Amino acid sequence: MSADLADLLPGFASHWIDTKAGRIFARAGGSGPPLMLLHGYAQTNVMWHKVAPALARRFSLVIADLTGYGWSDAPAADRDHAPYTKRAMAAAMVAVMEKLGHARFALAGHDRGGRVAYRLALDHPGRLTKLATLDIVPTWHMWHDLDARLAYRIWHWTFLALPAPGPESVIGRDAVAFWDWKTAPGTKAKDLSAFDPRALAHYHAFFSDPVRIHATCEDYRAGRTTDLKFDEADRASGRKIDCPMLAIWGSSGIPSETKGPLDTWREWAKDVRGFAIDCGHYLPEENPEATAKALLDFFGHAP
């Protein structure tokens, strides 16, 4: 860890794990059944720091950086935008858990991490005991149900998916200012007050690297193309998530602008429950108490 960045997960071990997508960085700690936590854009494993202590009392946590984010490697992308497709990212997370001794595990993902999480559930159905997604609906619906109101909220989806180096050039002029400007409106308060300044330092540091700016754009390019095709194929075949699922979202979050997050997830999962939490998009940092309680209540009961 860089000397000028605070350790917000004290007592958690650090791991760099080799996968086909390069080395993945993860923190591991706690005791109990294994639970993996995945972050979103444009954040890192640090986003879980407010809820991790409560979860670690009941679970063996693995809190990873997605490919291209944080301290994980940022390999060059291929024509289909792998290894930034959610299928490739999910496979990397399976490899991480295997190498840490967890063949079967529970999984919670926020934002882009939520998209990796539900793709993992679809592609590797035997791996998950339970699945939780935070403030997302499936990629298929984000594109196919796009209307004027939703388009206003998710302008970054179309912007970041534009061909390189367009978005990279714009962001690179002042990456920290872009991060702050893009992030603040997603909170209920419309500012950055919910974020610990030490966590912001982590996010700003990783996002100031041009290689990682490009990697995170590739994540969204995959979302517009290959990830959407994977969702379309699953929807056409009627394939559904088998494990019990929890969908939670911010009362002022992005799914609140859709036709109905819980009804939408019921089109994709056989056993799903969910509800809104009083916050914006960043549930674990805006309302960590309610988020931790929701996750503990869900993951703490036998399937």
Tab-separated table of C-alpha atoms in Angstrom:
chain	number	residue	atom	x	y	z
A	1	MET	CA	0.000	0.000	0.000
A	2	SER	CA	1.256	3.469	-0.839
A	3	ALA	CA	2.548	5.263	2.240
A	4	ASP	CA	0.274	8.255	1.630
A	5	LEU	CA	-2.934	6.174	1.424
A	6	ALA	CA	-4.610	5.082	4.648
A	7	ASP	CA	-5.324	1.422	5.298
A	8	LEU	CA	-9.102	1.437	5.698
A	9	LEU	CA	-9.305	-2.331	6.203
A	10	PRO	CA	-6.868	-2.860	9.096
A	11	GLY	CA	-6.263	-6.482	9.962
A	12	PHE	CA	-7.188	-7.661	6.458
A	13	ALA	CA	-4.504	-9.527	4.536
A	14	SER	CA	-3.446	-8.321	1.082
A	15	HIS	CA	-3.276	-10.735	-1.856
A	16	TRP	CA	-2.168	-10.390	-5.477
A	17	ILE	CA	-3.594	-13.404	-7.294
A	18	ASP	CA	-2.653	-14.516	-10.811
A	19	THR	CA	-5.577	-15.034	-13.209
A	20	LYS	CA	-6.011	-15.110	-16.981
A	21	ALA	CA	-6.869	-11.402	-16.716
A	22	GLY	CA	-3.607	-10.615	-14.930
A	23	ARG	CA	-3.026	-10.146	-11.232
A	24	ILE	CA	-6.089	-9.330	-9.126
A	25	PHE	CA	-5.646	-7.501	-5.835
A	26	ALA	CA	-7.854	-8.486	-2.915
A	27	ARG	CA	-8.131	-7.934	0.827
A	28	ALA	CA	-9.228	-10.867	2.977
A	29	GLY	CA	-10.355	-10.961	6.598
A	30	GLY	CA	-13.007	-12.045	9.043
A	31	SER	CA	-14.289	-15.504	9.895
A	32	GLY	CA	-17.200	-17.666	8.844
A	33	PRO	CA	-18.627	-18.649	5.457
A	34	PRO	CA	-16.955	-16.963	2.466
A	35	LEU	CA	-18.477	-13.744	1.125
A	36	MET	CA	-16.971	-11.814	-1.794
A	37	LEU	CA	-17.583	-8.061	-2.155
A	38	LEU	CA	-17.138	-6.254	-5.493
A	39	HIS	CA	-17.011	-2.496	-6.004
A	40	GLY	CA	-18.257	-0.260	-8.810
A	41	TYR	CA	-17.143	2.637	-11.000
A	42	ALA	CA	-14.923	4.501	-10.368
A	43	GLN	CA	-14.010	3.050	-7.016
A	44	THR	CA	-11.933	0.274	-5.467
A	45	ASN	CA	-12.149	-2.344	-2.736
A	46	VAL	CA	-12.020	0.546	-0.248
A	47	MET	CA	-15.696	1.386	-0.858
A	48	TRP	CA	-16.675	-1.422	1.535
A	49	HIS	CA	-14.681	-0.056	4.478
A	50	LYS	CA	-17.716	1.190	6.444
A	51	VAL	CA	-19.613	-2.121	6.286
A	52	ALA	CA	-16.698	-4.571	6.350
A	53	PRO	CA	-16.239	-4.619	10.161
A	54	ALA	CA	-19.836	-5.726	10.760
A	55	LEU	CA	-19.747	-8.293	7.943
A	56	ALA	CA	-16.349	-9.650	9.026
A	57	ARG	CA	-17.804	-10.730	12.368
A	58	ARG	CA	-19.984	-13.250	10.509
A	59	PHE	CA	-18.158	-13.946	7.244
A	60	SER	CA	-14.733	-14.585	5.749
A	61	LEU	CA	-14.607	-11.582	3.440
A	62	VAL	CA	-12.743	-11.327	0.149
A	63	ILE	CA	-12.853	-7.737	-1.113
A	64	ALA	CA	-11.334	-7.534	-4.577
A	65	ASP	CA	-10.384	-4.826	-7.072
A	66	LEU	CA	-11.973	-5.511	-10.455
A	67	THR	CA	-9.711	-5.891	-13.470
A	68	GLY	CA	-8.314	-2.469	-14.369
A	69	TYR	CA	-9.360	-0.884	-11.062
A	70	GLY	CA	-7.432	-0.121	-7.890
A	71	TRP	CA	-4.311	-2.257	-7.639
A	72	SER	CA	-5.429	-5.014	-10.003
A	73	ASP	CA	-3.689	-5.291	-13.364
A	74	ALA	CA	-5.038	-3.363	-16.349
A	75	PRO	CA	-4.245	-5.535	-19.402
A	76	ALA	CA	-4.761	-4.441	-22.992
A	77	ALA	CA	-8.262	-5.149	-24.287
A	78	ASP	CA	-9.102	-7.339	-27.254
A	79	ARG	CA	-11.619	-6.525	-30.006
A	80	ASP	CA	-14.521	-7.681	-27.824
A	81	HIS	CA	-13.202	-5.579	-24.899
A	82	ALA	CA	-12.121	-8.574	-22.825
A	83	PRO	CA	-10.800	-8.844	-20.156
A	84	TYR	CA	-13.241	-6.028	-19.282
A	85	THR	CA	-16.359	-7.962	-20.244
A	86	LYS	CA	-18.343	-8.990	-17.211
A	87	ARG	CA	-17.898	-12.626	-18.281
A	88	ALA	CA	-14.111	-12.281	-18.198
A	89	MET	CA	-14.189	-10.315	-14.941
A	90	ALA	CA	-16.449	-12.951	-13.376
A	91	ALA	CA	-14.072	-15.719	-14.415
A	92	ALA	CA	-11.206	-13.804	-12.804
A	93	MET	CA	-13.180	-13.522	-9.551
A	94	VAL	CA	-13.886	-17.259	-9.581
A	95	ALA	CA	-10.132	-17.820	-9.939
A	96	VAL	CA	-9.456	-15.496	-7.001
A	97	MET	CA	-11.877	-17.349	-4.765
A	98	GLU	CA	-10.543	-20.748	-5.805
A	99	LYS	CA	-6.986	-19.755	-5.023
A	100	LEU	CA	-8.071	-18.492	-1.606
A	101	GLY	CA	-9.725	-21.850	-0.945
A	102	HIS	CA	-13.364	-21.003	-1.671
A	103	ALA	CA	-14.964	-23.156	-4.376
A	104	ARG	CA	-18.460	-22.020	-3.361
A	105	PHE	CA	-19.274	-18.657	-1.844
A	106	ALA	CA	-21.745	-15.808	-1.411
A	107	LEU	CA	-21.322	-12.660	-3.493
A	108	ALA	CA	-22.387	-9.022	-3.263
A	109	GLY	CA	-21.618	-6.442	-5.927
A	110	HIS	CA	-22.269	-2.729	-6.268
A	111	ASP	CA	-22.612	-0.933	-9.617
A	112	ARG	CA	-20.129	-2.498	-12.105
A	113	GLY	CA	-19.322	-5.107	-9.474
A	114	GLY	CA	-23.013	-5.969	-9.393
A	115	ARG	CA	-22.894	-6.614	-13.130
A	116	VAL	CA	-19.912	-8.902	-12.655
A	117	ALA	CA	-21.819	-10.594	-9.832
A	118	TYR	CA	-24.990	-11.422	-11.745
A	119	ARG	CA	-22.945	-12.512	-14.782
A	120	LEU	CA	-20.999	-14.862	-12.490
A	121	ALA	CA	-24.301	-16.238	-11.183
A	122	LEU	CA	-25.474	-16.937	-14.738
A	123	ASP	CA	-22.177	-18.313	-16.061
A	124	HIS	CA	-21.126	-20.292	-12.970
A	125	PRO	CA	-24.406	-21.319	-11.309
A	126	GLY	CA	-22.833	-23.879	-9.004
A	127	ARG	CA	-20.446	-21.387	-7.457
A	128	LEU	CA	-22.818	-19.144	-5.515
A	129	THR	CA	-24.766	-19.833	-2.354
A	130	LYS	CA	-26.454	-16.404	-2.542
A	131	LEU	CA	-26.206	-13.237	-4.611
A	132	ALA	CA	-26.816	-9.587	-3.717
A	133	THR	CA	-26.764	-6.669	-6.136
A	134	LEU	CA	-26.563	-3.040	-5.014
A	135	ASP	CA	-28.191	-0.275	-7.067
A	136	ILE	CA	-28.379	-1.915	-10.461
A	137	VAL	CA	-30.801	-3.566	-12.837
A	138	PRO	CA	-29.491	-5.852	-15.604
A	139	THR	CA	-27.548	-4.353	-18.479
A	140	TRP	CA	-30.235	-5.521	-20.932
A	141	HIS	CA	-32.793	-3.244	-19.285
A	142	MET	CA	-30.429	-0.290	-18.984
A	143	TRP	CA	-30.086	-0.197	-22.767
A	144	HIS	CA	-33.453	-1.518	-23.941
A	145	ASP	CA	-35.577	0.489	-21.471
A	146	LEU	CA	-33.636	3.715	-21.940
A	147	ASP	CA	-35.876	6.775	-21.913
A	148	ALA	CA	-35.258	10.500	-21.497
A	149	ARG	CA	-35.252	10.429	-17.696
A	150	LEU	CA	-32.913	7.444	-17.419
A	151	ALA	CA	-30.647	8.773	-20.177
A	152	TYR	CA	-30.123	11.936	-18.124
A	153	ARG	CA	-29.007	9.840	-15.141
A	154	ILE	CA	-26.712	7.486	-17.055
A	155	TRP	CA	-25.104	9.863	-19.561
A	156	HIS	CA	-21.726	8.393	-18.575
A	157	TRP	CA	-22.751	5.016	-20.051
A	158	THR	CA	-22.828	6.442	-23.555
A	159	PHE	CA	-19.918	8.835	-23.005
A	160	LEU	CA	-17.487	6.248	-21.598
A	161	ALA	CA	-18.455	3.738	-24.306
A	162	LEU	CA	-17.401	6.089	-27.116
A	163	PRO	CA	-14.341	4.969	-29.112
A	164	ALA	CA	-10.895	5.569	-27.658
A	165	PRO	CA	-9.231	7.928	-27.130
A	166	GLY	CA	-12.180	10.352	-26.929
A	167	PRO	CA	-13.376	9.839	-23.352
A	168	GLU	CA	-9.843	9.184	-22.137
A	169	SER	CA	-8.669	12.523	-23.527
A	170	VAL	CA	-11.486	14.461	-21.885
A	171	ILE	CA	-11.112	12.756	-18.499
A	172	GLY	CA	-7.325	12.967	-18.600
A	173	ARG	CA	-7.338	16.763	-18.652
A	174	ASP	CA	-8.295	16.701	-14.955
A	175	ALA	CA	-9.149	13.203	-13.780
A	176	VAL	CA	-9.788	14.141	-10.157
A	177	ALA	CA	-12.154	16.954	-11.126
A	178	PHE	CA	-13.989	14.570	-13.457
A	179	TRP	CA	-14.286	11.952	-10.707
A	180	ASP	CA	-15.770	14.465	-8.281
A	181	TRP	CA	-18.082	16.039	-10.873
A	182	LYS	CA	-19.414	12.684	-12.053
A	183	THR	CA	-19.793	11.173	-8.582
A	184	ALA	CA	-21.432	13.900	-6.491
A	185	PRO	CA	-24.792	13.980	-8.359
A	186	GLY	CA	-25.231	10.259	-7.715
A	187	THR	CA	-25.520	10.783	-3.971
A	188	LYS	CA	-28.745	11.765	-2.256
A	189	ALA	CA	-27.090	14.938	-0.925
A	190	LYS	CA	-25.624	15.769	-4.375
A	191	ASP	CA	-22.180	16.265	-2.866
A	192	LEU	CA	-19.207	14.227	-1.625
A	193	SER	CA	-19.971	14.539	2.089
A	194	ALA	CA	-20.769	10.819	2.454
A	195	PHE	CA	-17.262	9.807	1.413
A	196	ASP	CA	-14.448	9.492	3.926
A	197	PRO	CA	-11.632	11.782	2.719
A	198	ARG	CA	-9.226	8.871	3.096
A	199	ALA	CA	-11.370	6.779	0.739
A	200	LEU	CA	-11.529	9.668	-1.725
A	201	ALA	CA	-7.729	9.724	-1.718
A	202	HIS	CA	-7.725	6.070	-2.814
A	203	TYR	CA	-10.230	6.708	-5.603
A	204	HIS	CA	-8.442	9.822	-6.842
A	205	ALA	CA	-5.055	8.075	-6.826
A	206	PHE	CA	-6.102	5.116	-8.949
A	207	PHE	CA	-8.207	7.246	-11.293
A	208	SER	CA	-5.308	9.591	-11.996
A	209	ASP	CA	-3.493	6.832	-13.914
A	210	PRO	CA	-4.161	7.115	-17.690
A	211	VAL	CA	-3.863	3.336	-18.051
A	212	ARG	CA	-6.709	2.877	-15.586
A	213	ILE	CA	-8.821	5.619	-17.090
A	214	HIS	CA	-8.595	3.646	-20.332
A	215	ALA	CA	-9.363	0.358	-18.561
A	216	THR	CA	-12.502	1.773	-16.952
A	217	CYS	CA	-13.665	3.084	-20.331
A	218	GLU	CA	-13.142	-0.407	-21.741
A	219	ASP	CA	-15.422	-1.674	-18.970
A	220	TYR	CA	-18.211	0.532	-20.376
A	221	ARG	CA	-17.384	-0.307	-23.989
A	222	ALA	CA	-17.838	-3.948	-23.050
A	223	GLY	CA	-21.146	-3.018	-21.442
A	224	ARG	CA	-22.441	-1.460	-24.642
A	225	THR	CA	-21.389	-4.377	-26.851
A	226	THR	CA	-20.315	-7.798	-25.608
A	227	ASP	CA	-22.011	-7.669	-22.204
A	228	LEU	CA	-25.280	-6.651	-23.834
A	229	LYS	CA	-25.004	-9.570	-26.274
A	230	PHE	CA	-24.491	-11.994	-23.387
A	231	ASP	CA	-27.604	-10.643	-21.657
A	232	GLU	CA	-29.606	-10.819	-24.868
A	233	ALA	CA	-28.617	-14.458	-25.363
A	234	ASP	CA	-29.583	-15.389	-21.801
A	235	ARG	CA	-32.878	-13.547	-22.048
A	236	ALA	CA	-33.725	-15.218	-25.347
A	237	SER	CA	-32.984	-18.662	-23.890
A	238	GLY	CA	-34.931	-18.037	-20.683
A	239	ARG	CA	-31.877	-18.651	-18.537
A	240	LYS	CA	-32.267	-17.429	-14.952
A	241	ILE	CA	-30.220	-17.019	-11.790
A	242	ASP	CA	-30.724	-20.134	-9.653
A	243	CYS	CA	-29.449	-19.057	-6.245
A	244	PRO	CA	-31.403	-16.886	-3.784
A	245	MET	CA	-30.949	-13.220	-4.643
A	246	LEU	CA	-31.277	-9.874	-2.879
A	247	ALA	CA	-31.609	-6.651	-4.865
A	248	ILE	CA	-31.226	-3.437	-2.887
A	249	TRP	CA	-31.037	0.037	-4.312
A	250	GLY	CA	-30.896	3.644	-3.185
A	251	SER	CA	-34.199	5.457	-2.891
A	252	SER	CA	-32.503	8.182	-4.942
A	253	GLY	CA	-30.321	5.766	-6.918
A	254	ILE	CA	-30.314	4.892	-10.598
A	255	PRO	CA	-32.736	1.917	-10.403
A	256	SER	CA	-35.293	4.256	-8.824
A	257	GLU	CA	-35.540	5.851	-12.284
A	258	THR	CA	-36.449	2.526	-13.933
A	259	LYS	CA	-39.849	0.887	-14.304
A	260	GLY	CA	-39.411	-1.191	-11.134
A	261	PRO	CA	-36.166	-2.787	-9.890
A	262	LEU	CA	-37.683	-5.727	-8.028
A	263	ASP	CA	-40.092	-6.666	-10.816
A	264	THR	CA	-37.215	-6.367	-13.272
A	265	TRP	CA	-34.985	-8.719	-11.293
A	266	ARG	CA	-37.823	-11.228	-11.050
A	267	GLU	CA	-37.518	-11.601	-14.809
A	268	TRP	CA	-33.912	-12.769	-14.281
A	269	ALA	CA	-33.901	-14.715	-11.021
A	270	LYS	CA	-36.041	-17.546	-9.642
A	271	ASP	CA	-35.874	-16.462	-5.995
A	272	VAL	CA	-35.411	-12.726	-5.472
A	273	ARG	CA	-36.354	-10.221	-2.824
A	274	GLY	CA	-35.388	-6.601	-2.392
A	275	PHE	CA	-36.132	-3.068	-1.309
A	276	ALA	CA	-34.867	0.513	-1.396
A	277	ILE	CA	-32.516	2.003	1.169
A	278	ASP	CA	-32.610	5.687	2.109
A	279	CYS	CA	-29.644	7.014	0.110
A	280	GLY	CA	-28.383	7.638	-3.387
A	281	HIS	CA	-26.245	5.353	-5.526
A	282	TYR	CA	-23.443	4.699	-3.023
A	283	LEU	CA	-25.221	2.540	-0.459
A	284	PRO	CA	-22.239	1.234	1.577
A	285	GLU	CA	-20.881	4.753	2.077
A	286	GLU	CA	-24.065	6.843	2.242
A	287	ASN	CA	-26.029	4.527	4.535
A	288	PRO	CA	-23.653	1.860	5.837
A	289	GLU	CA	-25.816	0.853	8.798
A	290	ALA	CA	-28.873	-0.019	6.699
A	291	THR	CA	-26.706	-1.619	4.008
A	292	ALA	CA	-24.838	-3.811	6.481
A	293	LYS	CA	-28.106	-4.855	8.122
A	294	ALA	CA	-29.649	-5.794	4.768
A	295	LEU	CA	-26.627	-7.894	3.815
A	296	LEU	CA	-26.360	-9.545	7.233
A	297	ASP	CA	-30.065	-10.380	7.302
A	298	PHE	CA	-29.893	-11.889	3.816
A	299	PHE	CA	-26.580	-13.737	3.878
A	300	GLY	CA	-26.948	-14.763	7.527
A	301	HIS	CA	-29.889	-17.092	6.869
A	302	ALA	CA	-29.488	-20.539	5.352
A	303	PRO	CA	-30.559	-20.815	1.682
